[in-house]
Amino acid sequence: MRSIELLESNVRSYSRSFPAIFSRARGSIMLTDDGRQLVDFLSGAGALNYGHNNHQIKAAITEYLASDAVVHGLDMATPAKLEFMETFCSVILRKLDLQYRFQFTGPTGANAVEAALKLSRKLTGRQNIISFTRGYHGMSLGAIAASGNRFYRTASGASLSGATFMPYDGYFGPAVDTADYLRTTLMDESSGVDRPAAILVETVQGEGGINVASKQWLHSICTIAKDVGALLIVDDIQMGCGRTGDFFSFEFAALSPDIIIMSKSLSGYGLPLSMLLMREELDAWQPGEHSGTFRGNNLALVSATAALNIYWRSPIFSQGVKRMGEIMRRRLEAVASGYGNGFAVRGRGMVLGFDCGATEIAELTTRNAFSKGLVVERCGPDDQVVKFLPALTMDDETLNRGLEIFEDSLAETMKRARMAVS
Ligand SMILES: *Cc1c(COP(=O)(O)O)cnc(C)c1O
């Protein structure tokens, strides 16, 4: 058999960070074909919040497949789709007193981002989108245009227009309220910034380095959007579906965004499924005006419904996520303070970032971790932040084992760094 290196494009990336052949996975454990067992703190970059091959969710889709129910039907009506929307309304939206219409887009997060931007522009007749420094919204041209990362922007090979970047919460340190800056700029008829169709925001920036927006800042952004007649779009692709403790990442701030974008863990099983939730009066689409072959794939809708029924009918799951998030935070903060002032811990719920302050330290640490049995990736503008994204269904023992491997790996890195200095 020829190797991945010969067959697959140079563009491949995770197979470089994690050089192994992964053959099977269950829950938070991944198995390689040479018999290694690894703890997974990557969770498909947030697409596997309920773990790999979650057996309860799997039961629902194997039953669906066995019954010859419709798997692909473009966007035809099916019982699976109706049941998903009804379940989502009753399990998630009703208790938050929110009402939205569902739009299923093509299967990737970027597809849903494009649809949200398109709808905002259509509704307002404006073109500009306010997005934020270090934001990440996907790889299609409209989504890259609203994403900060220079590496991705350059690779697009096109002139990226239609977005104005504003400083995210904390971008200039704690002393500067960047929401004030945004308000002043948008209210000033001579600021040079066009009135926006939408403000597009992540409540915690995932790829951007686990930067956490405060409740107060999010409230201000929400009010500014209203005052300038722009739609507030929350990109909850990575931070939604329980990652921060609640189903939506903005629940702690009691926001009601005009549009919510969901993908990644929405299907609950790693199957591709993306959607927009839009306030009813914003549903300005003409029939078929935005389309796609794979919208609302029924198998993914069935697994998504199962995930809602299994995990979100009672508050117990959400409480567990918050509790485990605290375990992670306390332990990582203790590790950071043990080394003095060089490291910082950020995050909310079960998404934590350990900022190493230097690319090499983070890189060596994640590489050590992989050789010791932990899959964990990096994020941030210089890939200097170790990003902890364990499955929300993880048991305490596996969680602690993963954290221990990280601690050992960091200790090894620091020992080597000290040796290099002396
Ligand atoms: C992953 C991600 C996207 C893009 O989703 P794809 O499925 O990769 O297109 C957009 N926004 C955020 C916040 C993401 O984390």
Short mmCIF file of N, CA and C in Angstrom, two decimals, residues 60-210:
data_model
loop_
_atom_site.label_atom_id
_atom_site.label_comp_id
_atom_site.label_asym_id
_atom_site.label_seq_id
_atom_site.Cartn_x
_atom_site.Cartn_y
_atom_site.Cartn_z
N ALA A 60 -29.91 5.17 17.09
CA ALA A 60 -30.97 5.86 16.34
C ALA A 60 -30.69 5.84 14.84
N ILE A 61 -29.42 6.03 14.45
CA ILE A 61 -29.17 6.08 13.00
C ILE A 61 -29.10 4.69 12.38
N THR A 62 -28.66 3.69 13.13
CA THR A 62 -28.66 2.34 12.53
C THR A 62 -30.09 1.86 12.34
N GLU A 63 -30.95 2.20 13.27
CA GLU A 63 -32.37 1.83 13.11
C GLU A 63 -32.96 2.54 11.89
N TYR A 64 -32.61 3.82 11.74
CA TYR A 64 -33.13 4.60 10.61
C TYR A 64 -32.66 3.99 9.28
N LEU A 65 -31.37 3.64 9.22
CA LEU A 65 -30.82 3.04 7.99
C LEU A 65 -31.50 1.70 7.69
N ALA A 66 -31.69 0.91 8.72
CA ALA A 66 -32.27 -0.42 8.52
C ALA A 66 -33.71 -0.34 8.01
N SER A 67 -34.38 0.79 8.26
CA SER A 67 -35.79 0.88 7.89
C SER A 67 -36.01 1.38 6.45
N ASP A 68 -34.93 1.65 5.73
CA ASP A 68 -35.05 2.20 4.37
C ASP A 68 -35.79 3.55 4.33
N ALA A 69 -35.73 4.28 5.40
CA ALA A 69 -36.29 5.64 5.37
C ALA A 69 -35.41 6.50 4.47
N VAL A 70 -35.93 7.64 4.02
CA VAL A 70 -35.21 8.49 3.06
C VAL A 70 -33.95 9.07 3.71
N VAL A 71 -32.79 8.82 3.11
CA VAL A 71 -31.54 9.40 3.61
C VAL A 71 -31.29 10.72 2.90
N HIS A 72 -31.25 10.69 1.58
CA HIS A 72 -31.05 11.94 0.84
C HIS A 72 -32.33 12.33 0.13
N GLY A 73 -32.79 13.53 0.37
CA GLY A 73 -34.00 13.99 -0.32
C GLY A 73 -33.92 15.45 -0.67
N LEU A 74 -32.70 15.94 -0.99
CA LEU A 74 -32.53 17.38 -1.21
C LEU A 74 -33.16 18.10 -0.02
N ASP A 75 -34.07 19.06 -0.25
CA ASP A 75 -34.74 19.61 0.93
C ASP A 75 -36.23 19.26 0.95
N MET A 76 -36.51 18.06 0.43
CA MET A 76 -37.90 17.58 0.51
C MET A 76 -38.29 17.39 1.98
N ALA A 77 -39.61 17.45 2.21
CA ALA A 77 -40.11 17.24 3.57
C ALA A 77 -40.01 15.76 3.94
N THR A 78 -39.51 15.49 5.13
CA THR A 78 -39.45 14.11 5.64
C THR A 78 -39.86 14.13 7.11
N PRO A 79 -40.31 12.99 7.62
CA PRO A 79 -40.61 12.92 9.05
C PRO A 79 -39.37 13.25 9.89
N ALA A 80 -38.19 12.85 9.42
CA ALA A 80 -36.96 13.09 10.18
C ALA A 80 -36.71 14.59 10.35
N LYS A 81 -36.96 15.34 9.28
CA LYS A 81 -36.72 16.79 9.36
C LYS A 81 -37.73 17.47 10.27
N LEU A 82 -38.99 17.08 10.11
CA LEU A 82 -40.04 17.67 10.95
C LEU A 82 -39.77 17.36 12.42
N GLU A 83 -39.38 16.11 12.69
CA GLU A 83 -39.14 15.72 14.08
C GLU A 83 -37.96 16.50 14.66
N PHE A 84 -36.92 16.70 13.84
CA PHE A 84 -35.78 17.47 14.33
C PHE A 84 -36.21 18.89 14.73
N MET A 85 -36.93 19.55 13.83
CA MET A 85 -37.31 20.95 14.11
C MET A 85 -38.24 21.04 15.33
N GLU A 86 -39.17 20.09 15.41
CA GLU A 86 -40.08 20.11 16.57
C GLU A 86 -39.33 19.85 17.87
N THR A 87 -38.39 18.91 17.81
CA THR A 87 -37.61 18.60 19.01
C THR A 87 -36.74 19.79 19.40
N PHE A 88 -36.12 20.42 18.41
CA PHE A 88 -35.26 21.57 18.69
C PHE A 88 -36.08 22.69 19.36
N CYS A 89 -37.29 22.92 18.83
CA CYS A 89 -38.15 23.96 19.42
C CYS A 89 -38.51 23.60 20.85
N SER A 90 -38.92 22.35 21.08
CA SER A 90 -39.43 22.03 22.41
C SER A 90 -38.30 21.83 23.42
N VAL A 91 -37.18 21.26 22.99
CA VAL A 91 -36.12 20.97 23.97
C VAL A 91 -35.20 22.17 24.21
N ILE A 92 -34.92 22.94 23.15
CA ILE A 92 -33.94 24.04 23.27
C ILE A 92 -34.60 25.42 23.29
N LEU A 93 -35.37 25.73 22.28
CA LEU A 93 -35.82 27.12 22.11
C LEU A 93 -36.88 27.55 23.12
N ARG A 94 -37.84 26.65 23.40
CA ARG A 94 -38.97 27.05 24.23
C ARG A 94 -38.53 27.52 25.61
N LYS A 95 -37.60 26.78 26.23
CA LYS A 95 -37.22 27.17 27.59
C LYS A 95 -36.42 28.47 27.63
N LEU A 96 -35.90 28.89 26.48
CA LEU A 96 -35.18 30.17 26.42
C LEU A 96 -36.10 31.27 25.92
N ASP A 97 -37.36 30.91 25.64
CA ASP A 97 -38.32 31.85 25.13
C ASP A 97 -37.84 32.47 23.80
N LEU A 98 -37.25 31.64 22.96
CA LEU A 98 -36.77 32.09 21.65
C LEU A 98 -37.61 31.44 20.56
N GLN A 99 -37.80 32.18 19.47
CA GLN A 99 -38.52 31.62 18.33
C GLN A 99 -37.73 31.88 17.07
N TYR A 100 -37.42 30.83 16.35
CA TYR A 100 -36.64 30.99 15.13
C TYR A 100 -37.20 30.12 14.02
N ARG A 101 -36.90 30.52 12.78
CA ARG A 101 -37.12 29.63 11.64
C ARG A 101 -35.81 28.94 11.32
N PHE A 102 -35.92 27.77 10.75
CA PHE A 102 -34.75 26.95 10.43
C PHE A 102 -34.43 27.08 8.95
N GLN A 103 -33.17 27.29 8.63
CA GLN A 103 -32.73 27.16 7.24
C GLN A 103 -31.58 26.17 7.21
N PHE A 104 -31.78 25.05 6.52
CA PHE A 104 -30.69 24.08 6.38
C PHE A 104 -29.90 24.48 5.15
N THR A 105 -28.60 24.58 5.34
CA THR A 105 -27.73 24.99 4.23
C THR A 105 -26.90 23.79 3.79
N GLY A 106 -25.99 24.00 2.86
CA GLY A 106 -25.02 22.96 2.54
C GLY A 106 -24.34 22.50 3.82
N PRO A 107 -23.64 21.36 3.79
CA PRO A 107 -23.27 20.67 5.02
C PRO A 107 -22.14 21.29 5.84
N THR A 108 -21.40 22.25 5.32
CA THR A 108 -20.29 22.77 6.11
C THR A 108 -20.68 24.06 6.84
N GLY A 109 -19.89 24.37 7.86
CA GLY A 109 -20.13 25.60 8.60
C GLY A 109 -20.02 26.81 7.67
N ALA A 110 -19.04 26.79 6.79
CA ALA A 110 -18.84 27.92 5.88
C ALA A 110 -20.08 28.15 5.01
N ASN A 111 -20.74 27.08 4.60
CA ASN A 111 -21.98 27.22 3.81
C ASN A 111 -23.01 28.05 4.58
N ALA A 112 -23.12 27.77 5.87
CA ALA A 112 -24.12 28.46 6.68
C ALA A 112 -23.71 29.92 6.91
N VAL A 113 -22.40 30.15 7.06
CA VAL A 113 -21.91 31.52 7.22
C VAL A 113 -22.26 32.33 5.96
N GLU A 114 -21.99 31.74 4.79
CA GLU A 114 -22.31 32.43 3.52
C GLU A 114 -23.79 32.78 3.45
N ALA A 115 -24.63 31.84 3.84
CA ALA A 115 -26.08 32.08 3.78
C ALA A 115 -26.47 33.21 4.72
N ALA A 116 -25.87 33.24 5.91
CA ALA A 116 -26.20 34.29 6.88
C ALA A 116 -25.79 35.67 6.37
N LEU A 117 -24.59 35.74 5.75
CA LEU A 117 -24.12 37.03 5.23
C LEU A 117 -24.99 37.49 4.07
N LYS A 118 -25.32 36.52 3.20
CA LYS A 118 -26.15 36.84 2.05
C LYS A 118 -27.52 37.37 2.48
N LEU A 119 -28.10 36.69 3.45
CA LEU A 119 -29.42 37.11 3.94
C LEU A 119 -29.37 38.50 4.58
N SER A 120 -28.31 38.76 5.35
CA SER A 120 -28.19 40.08 5.99
C SER A 120 -28.07 41.19 4.95
N ARG A 121 -27.31 40.91 3.90
CA ARG A 121 -27.12 41.93 2.86
C ARG A 121 -28.41 42.15 2.09
N LYS A 122 -29.10 41.07 1.82
CA LYS A 122 -30.39 41.17 1.11
C LYS A 122 -31.40 41.98 1.93
N LEU A 123 -31.44 41.72 3.22
CA LEU A 123 -32.42 42.37 4.08
C LEU A 123 -32.16 43.86 4.27
N THR A 124 -30.89 44.22 4.39
CA THR A 124 -30.56 45.61 4.73
C THR A 124 -30.20 46.45 3.51
N GLY A 125 -29.91 45.79 2.40
CA GLY A 125 -29.43 46.53 1.23
C GLY A 125 -28.04 47.10 1.44
N ARG A 126 -27.36 46.68 2.51
CA ARG A 126 -25.99 47.14 2.78
C ARG A 126 -25.02 46.00 2.48
N GLN A 127 -23.74 46.35 2.31
CA GLN A 127 -22.77 45.31 1.98
C GLN A 127 -21.80 44.99 3.09
N ASN A 128 -21.49 45.99 3.88
CA ASN A 128 -20.41 45.80 4.85
C ASN A 128 -20.81 44.86 6.00
N ILE A 129 -19.88 44.03 6.41
CA ILE A 129 -20.07 43.16 7.57
C ILE A 129 -19.01 43.55 8.61
N ILE A 130 -19.44 43.78 9.84
CA ILE A 130 -18.45 44.00 10.90
C ILE A 130 -18.05 42.64 11.45
N SER A 131 -16.75 42.35 11.38
CA SER A 131 -16.26 41.14 12.03
C SER A 131 -15.09 41.55 12.91
N PHE A 132 -14.54 40.60 13.63
CA PHE A 132 -13.60 40.98 14.68
C PHE A 132 -12.20 40.40 14.48
N THR A 133 -11.24 41.15 14.97
CA THR A 133 -9.85 40.70 14.96
C THR A 133 -9.77 39.26 15.50
N ARG A 134 -9.03 38.43 14.83
CA ARG A 134 -8.82 37.03 15.20
C ARG A 134 -10.05 36.15 15.05
N GLY A 135 -11.11 36.70 14.45
CA GLY A 135 -12.30 35.88 14.21
C GLY A 135 -12.02 34.82 13.16
N TYR A 136 -12.79 33.75 13.22
CA TYR A 136 -12.67 32.68 12.21
C TYR A 136 -14.05 32.22 11.81
N HIS A 137 -14.31 32.19 10.50
CA HIS A 137 -15.65 31.82 10.05
C HIS A 137 -15.67 30.83 8.91
N GLY A 138 -14.52 30.33 8.49
CA GLY A 138 -14.52 29.29 7.46
C GLY A 138 -13.73 29.68 6.22
N MET A 139 -13.72 28.78 5.25
CA MET A 139 -12.78 28.86 4.14
C MET A 139 -13.37 29.31 2.81
N SER A 140 -14.68 29.48 2.71
CA SER A 140 -15.22 29.99 1.46
C SER A 140 -14.94 31.50 1.40
N LEU A 141 -15.03 32.09 0.20
CA LEU A 141 -14.51 33.46 0.05
C LEU A 141 -15.20 34.48 0.96
N GLY A 142 -16.52 34.38 1.07
CA GLY A 142 -17.23 35.34 1.93
C GLY A 142 -16.84 35.16 3.39
N ALA A 143 -16.65 33.90 3.78
CA ALA A 143 -16.30 33.61 5.18
C ALA A 143 -14.86 34.00 5.48
N ILE A 144 -13.95 33.76 4.54
CA ILE A 144 -12.55 34.18 4.75
C ILE A 144 -12.46 35.70 4.83
N ALA A 145 -13.28 36.36 4.00
CA ALA A 145 -13.25 37.83 4.01
C ALA A 145 -13.57 38.37 5.40
N ALA A 146 -14.33 37.59 6.18
CA ALA A 146 -14.69 38.02 7.53
C ALA A 146 -13.80 37.37 8.59
N SER A 147 -12.74 36.69 8.16
CA SER A 147 -11.83 36.01 9.10
C SER A 147 -10.48 36.71 9.12
N GLY A 148 -9.85 36.73 10.27
CA GLY A 148 -8.66 37.55 10.43
C GLY A 148 -7.36 36.93 9.93
N ASN A 149 -7.25 35.63 9.99
CA ASN A 149 -5.97 34.94 9.80
C ASN A 149 -5.31 35.22 8.44
N ARG A 150 -4.11 35.80 8.48
CA ARG A 150 -3.43 36.25 7.26
C ARG A 150 -3.04 35.08 6.34
N PHE A 151 -2.64 33.96 6.94
CA PHE A 151 -2.26 32.75 6.19
C PHE A 151 -3.43 32.31 5.29
N TYR A 152 -4.62 32.23 5.86
CA TYR A 152 -5.79 31.81 5.10
C TYR A 152 -6.22 32.88 4.10
N ARG A 153 -6.12 34.13 4.51
CA ARG A 153 -6.55 35.22 3.62
C ARG A 153 -5.67 35.25 2.38
N THR A 154 -4.36 35.11 2.57
CA THR A 154 -3.43 35.12 1.45
C THR A 154 -3.70 33.94 0.53
N ALA A 155 -3.95 32.77 1.12
CA ALA A 155 -4.16 31.57 0.32
C ALA A 155 -5.41 31.66 -0.55
N SER A 156 -6.33 32.56 -0.20
CA SER A 156 -7.57 32.64 -0.98
C SER A 156 -7.30 33.12 -2.40
N GLY A 157 -6.23 33.88 -2.59
CA GLY A 157 -5.85 34.32 -3.93
C GLY A 157 -6.80 35.31 -4.55
N ALA A 158 -7.77 35.80 -3.78
CA ALA A 158 -8.73 36.76 -4.33
C ALA A 158 -8.70 38.00 -3.46
N SER A 159 -9.23 39.09 -4.01
CA SER A 159 -9.33 40.26 -3.15
C SER A 159 -10.55 40.06 -2.28
N LEU A 160 -10.32 40.13 -0.98
CA LEU A 160 -11.39 39.83 -0.04
C LEU A 160 -12.02 41.13 0.40
N SER A 161 -13.30 41.29 0.08
CA SER A 161 -13.93 42.55 0.43
C SER A 161 -15.23 42.31 1.17
N GLY A 162 -15.78 43.39 1.66
CA GLY A 162 -17.11 43.30 2.27
C GLY A 162 -17.11 43.19 3.77
N ALA A 163 -15.92 43.19 4.38
CA ALA A 163 -15.89 43.13 5.84
C ALA A 163 -14.98 44.21 6.40
N THR A 164 -15.36 44.76 7.54
CA THR A 164 -14.49 45.69 8.27
C THR A 164 -14.19 45.05 9.62
N PHE A 165 -12.91 44.98 9.97
CA PHE A 165 -12.52 44.35 11.24
C PHE A 165 -12.49 45.37 12.36
N MET A 166 -13.05 44.98 13.46
CA MET A 166 -13.03 45.81 14.66
C MET A 166 -12.37 45.00 15.77
N PRO A 167 -11.79 45.69 16.76
CA PRO A 167 -11.09 44.95 17.83
C PRO A 167 -12.07 44.17 18.71
N TYR A 168 -11.76 42.90 18.91
CA TYR A 168 -12.57 42.02 19.76
C TYR A 168 -12.40 42.44 21.22
N ASP A 169 -13.25 41.90 22.07
CA ASP A 169 -13.16 42.22 23.50
C ASP A 169 -11.76 41.88 24.02
N GLY A 170 -11.12 42.84 24.66
CA GLY A 170 -9.81 42.61 25.26
C GLY A 170 -8.63 42.75 24.31
N TYR A 171 -8.91 43.11 23.06
CA TYR A 171 -7.82 43.14 22.06
C TYR A 171 -6.69 44.09 22.46
N PHE A 172 -7.06 45.21 23.11
CA PHE A 172 -6.03 46.16 23.56
C PHE A 172 -5.78 46.05 25.06
N GLY A 173 -6.12 44.90 25.65
CA GLY A 173 -5.96 44.74 27.09
C GLY A 173 -7.22 45.16 27.82
N PRO A 174 -7.25 44.89 29.12
CA PRO A 174 -8.48 45.11 29.89
C PRO A 174 -8.89 46.57 30.04
N ALA A 175 -7.97 47.51 29.82
CA ALA A 175 -8.29 48.92 30.08
C ALA A 175 -9.11 49.56 28.96
N VAL A 176 -9.12 48.95 27.77
CA VAL A 176 -9.80 49.58 26.63
C VAL A 176 -11.11 48.84 26.33
N ASP A 177 -12.22 49.60 26.35
CA ASP A 177 -13.51 49.01 25.99
C ASP A 177 -13.68 49.11 24.47
N THR A 178 -13.46 48.00 23.79
CA THR A 178 -13.48 48.04 22.32
C THR A 178 -14.91 48.22 21.79
N ALA A 179 -15.92 47.94 22.63
CA ALA A 179 -17.30 48.17 22.19
C ALA A 179 -17.55 49.68 22.04
N ASP A 180 -16.94 50.48 22.92
CA ASP A 180 -17.03 51.94 22.80
C ASP A 180 -16.47 52.41 21.46
N TYR A 181 -15.35 51.83 21.12
CA TYR A 181 -14.69 52.18 19.85
C TYR A 181 -15.61 51.85 18.68
N LEU A 182 -16.22 50.65 18.73
CA LEU A 182 -17.13 50.22 17.67
C LEU A 182 -18.32 51.18 17.56
N ARG A 183 -18.89 51.52 18.72
CA ARG A 183 -20.06 52.42 18.71
C ARG A 183 -19.71 53.77 18.11
N THR A 184 -18.61 54.33 18.58
CA THR A 184 -18.21 55.65 18.09
C THR A 184 -17.99 55.62 16.58
N THR A 185 -17.31 54.58 16.11
CA THR A 185 -17.01 54.48 14.68
C THR A 185 -18.27 54.35 13.85
N LEU A 186 -19.20 53.52 14.32
CA LEU A 186 -20.39 53.27 13.50
C LEU A 186 -21.40 54.42 13.57
N MET A 187 -21.39 55.19 14.66
CA MET A 187 -22.32 56.31 14.77
C MET A 187 -21.80 57.56 14.07
N ASP A 188 -20.53 57.58 13.76
CA ASP A 188 -19.90 58.75 13.14
C ASP A 188 -20.10 58.70 11.62
N GLU A 189 -20.80 59.67 11.07
CA GLU A 189 -21.08 59.66 9.63
C GLU A 189 -19.82 59.90 8.80
N SER A 190 -18.74 60.27 9.44
CA SER A 190 -17.50 60.50 8.71
C SER A 190 -16.36 59.59 9.16
N SER A 191 -16.69 58.46 9.76
CA SER A 191 -15.62 57.57 10.23
C SER A 191 -14.97 56.80 9.09
N GLY A 192 -15.66 56.76 7.95
CA GLY A 192 -15.11 56.00 6.82
C GLY A 192 -15.52 54.54 6.83
N VAL A 193 -16.23 54.14 7.86
CA VAL A 193 -16.70 52.75 7.90
C VAL A 193 -18.16 52.71 7.47
N ASP A 194 -18.44 51.93 6.43
CA ASP A 194 -19.80 51.86 5.91
C ASP A 194 -20.75 51.25 6.93
N ARG A 195 -21.98 51.72 6.93
CA ARG A 195 -23.02 51.13 7.78
C ARG A 195 -23.11 49.63 7.48
N PRO A 196 -23.07 48.82 8.50
CA PRO A 196 -23.02 47.37 8.24
C PRO A 196 -24.38 46.71 8.08
N ALA A 197 -24.39 45.66 7.29
CA ALA A 197 -25.56 44.79 7.19
C ALA A 197 -25.67 43.95 8.45
N ALA A 198 -24.51 43.56 8.97
CA ALA A 198 -24.52 42.67 10.14
C ALA A 198 -23.25 42.82 10.94
N ILE A 199 -23.36 42.46 12.21
CA ILE A 199 -22.18 42.26 13.05
C ILE A 199 -22.09 40.77 13.31
N LEU A 200 -20.95 40.20 12.93
CA LEU A 200 -20.75 38.75 12.99
C LEU A 200 -19.76 38.45 14.11
N VAL A 201 -20.19 37.67 15.10
CA VAL A 201 -19.34 37.52 16.28
C VAL A 201 -19.34 36.09 16.83
N GLU A 202 -18.21 35.66 17.36
CA GLU A 202 -18.12 34.44 18.16
C GLU A 202 -18.07 34.89 19.62
N THR A 203 -18.78 34.22 20.51
CA THR A 203 -18.75 34.62 21.92
C THR A 203 -17.45 34.20 22.59
N VAL A 204 -16.85 33.12 22.08
CA VAL A 204 -15.49 32.72 22.44
C VAL A 204 -14.82 32.41 21.11
N GLN A 205 -13.70 33.04 20.84
CA GLN A 205 -13.03 32.78 19.56
C GLN A 205 -12.22 31.49 19.67
N GLY A 206 -12.60 30.49 18.88
CA GLY A 206 -11.96 29.18 18.95
C GLY A 206 -10.61 29.17 18.26
N GLU A 207 -10.63 29.30 16.93
CA GLU A 207 -9.38 29.27 16.17
C GLU A 207 -8.49 30.46 16.53
N GLY A 208 -9.11 31.56 16.92
CA GLY A 208 -8.37 32.80 17.19
C GLY A 208 -7.57 32.78 18.48
N GLY A 209 -7.68 31.71 19.28
CA GLY A 209 -6.83 31.63 20.48
C GLY A 209 -7.60 31.49 21.79
N ILE A 210 -8.84 31.08 21.75
CA ILE A 210 -9.71 31.00 22.94
C ILE A 210 -9.74 32.37 23.64
#
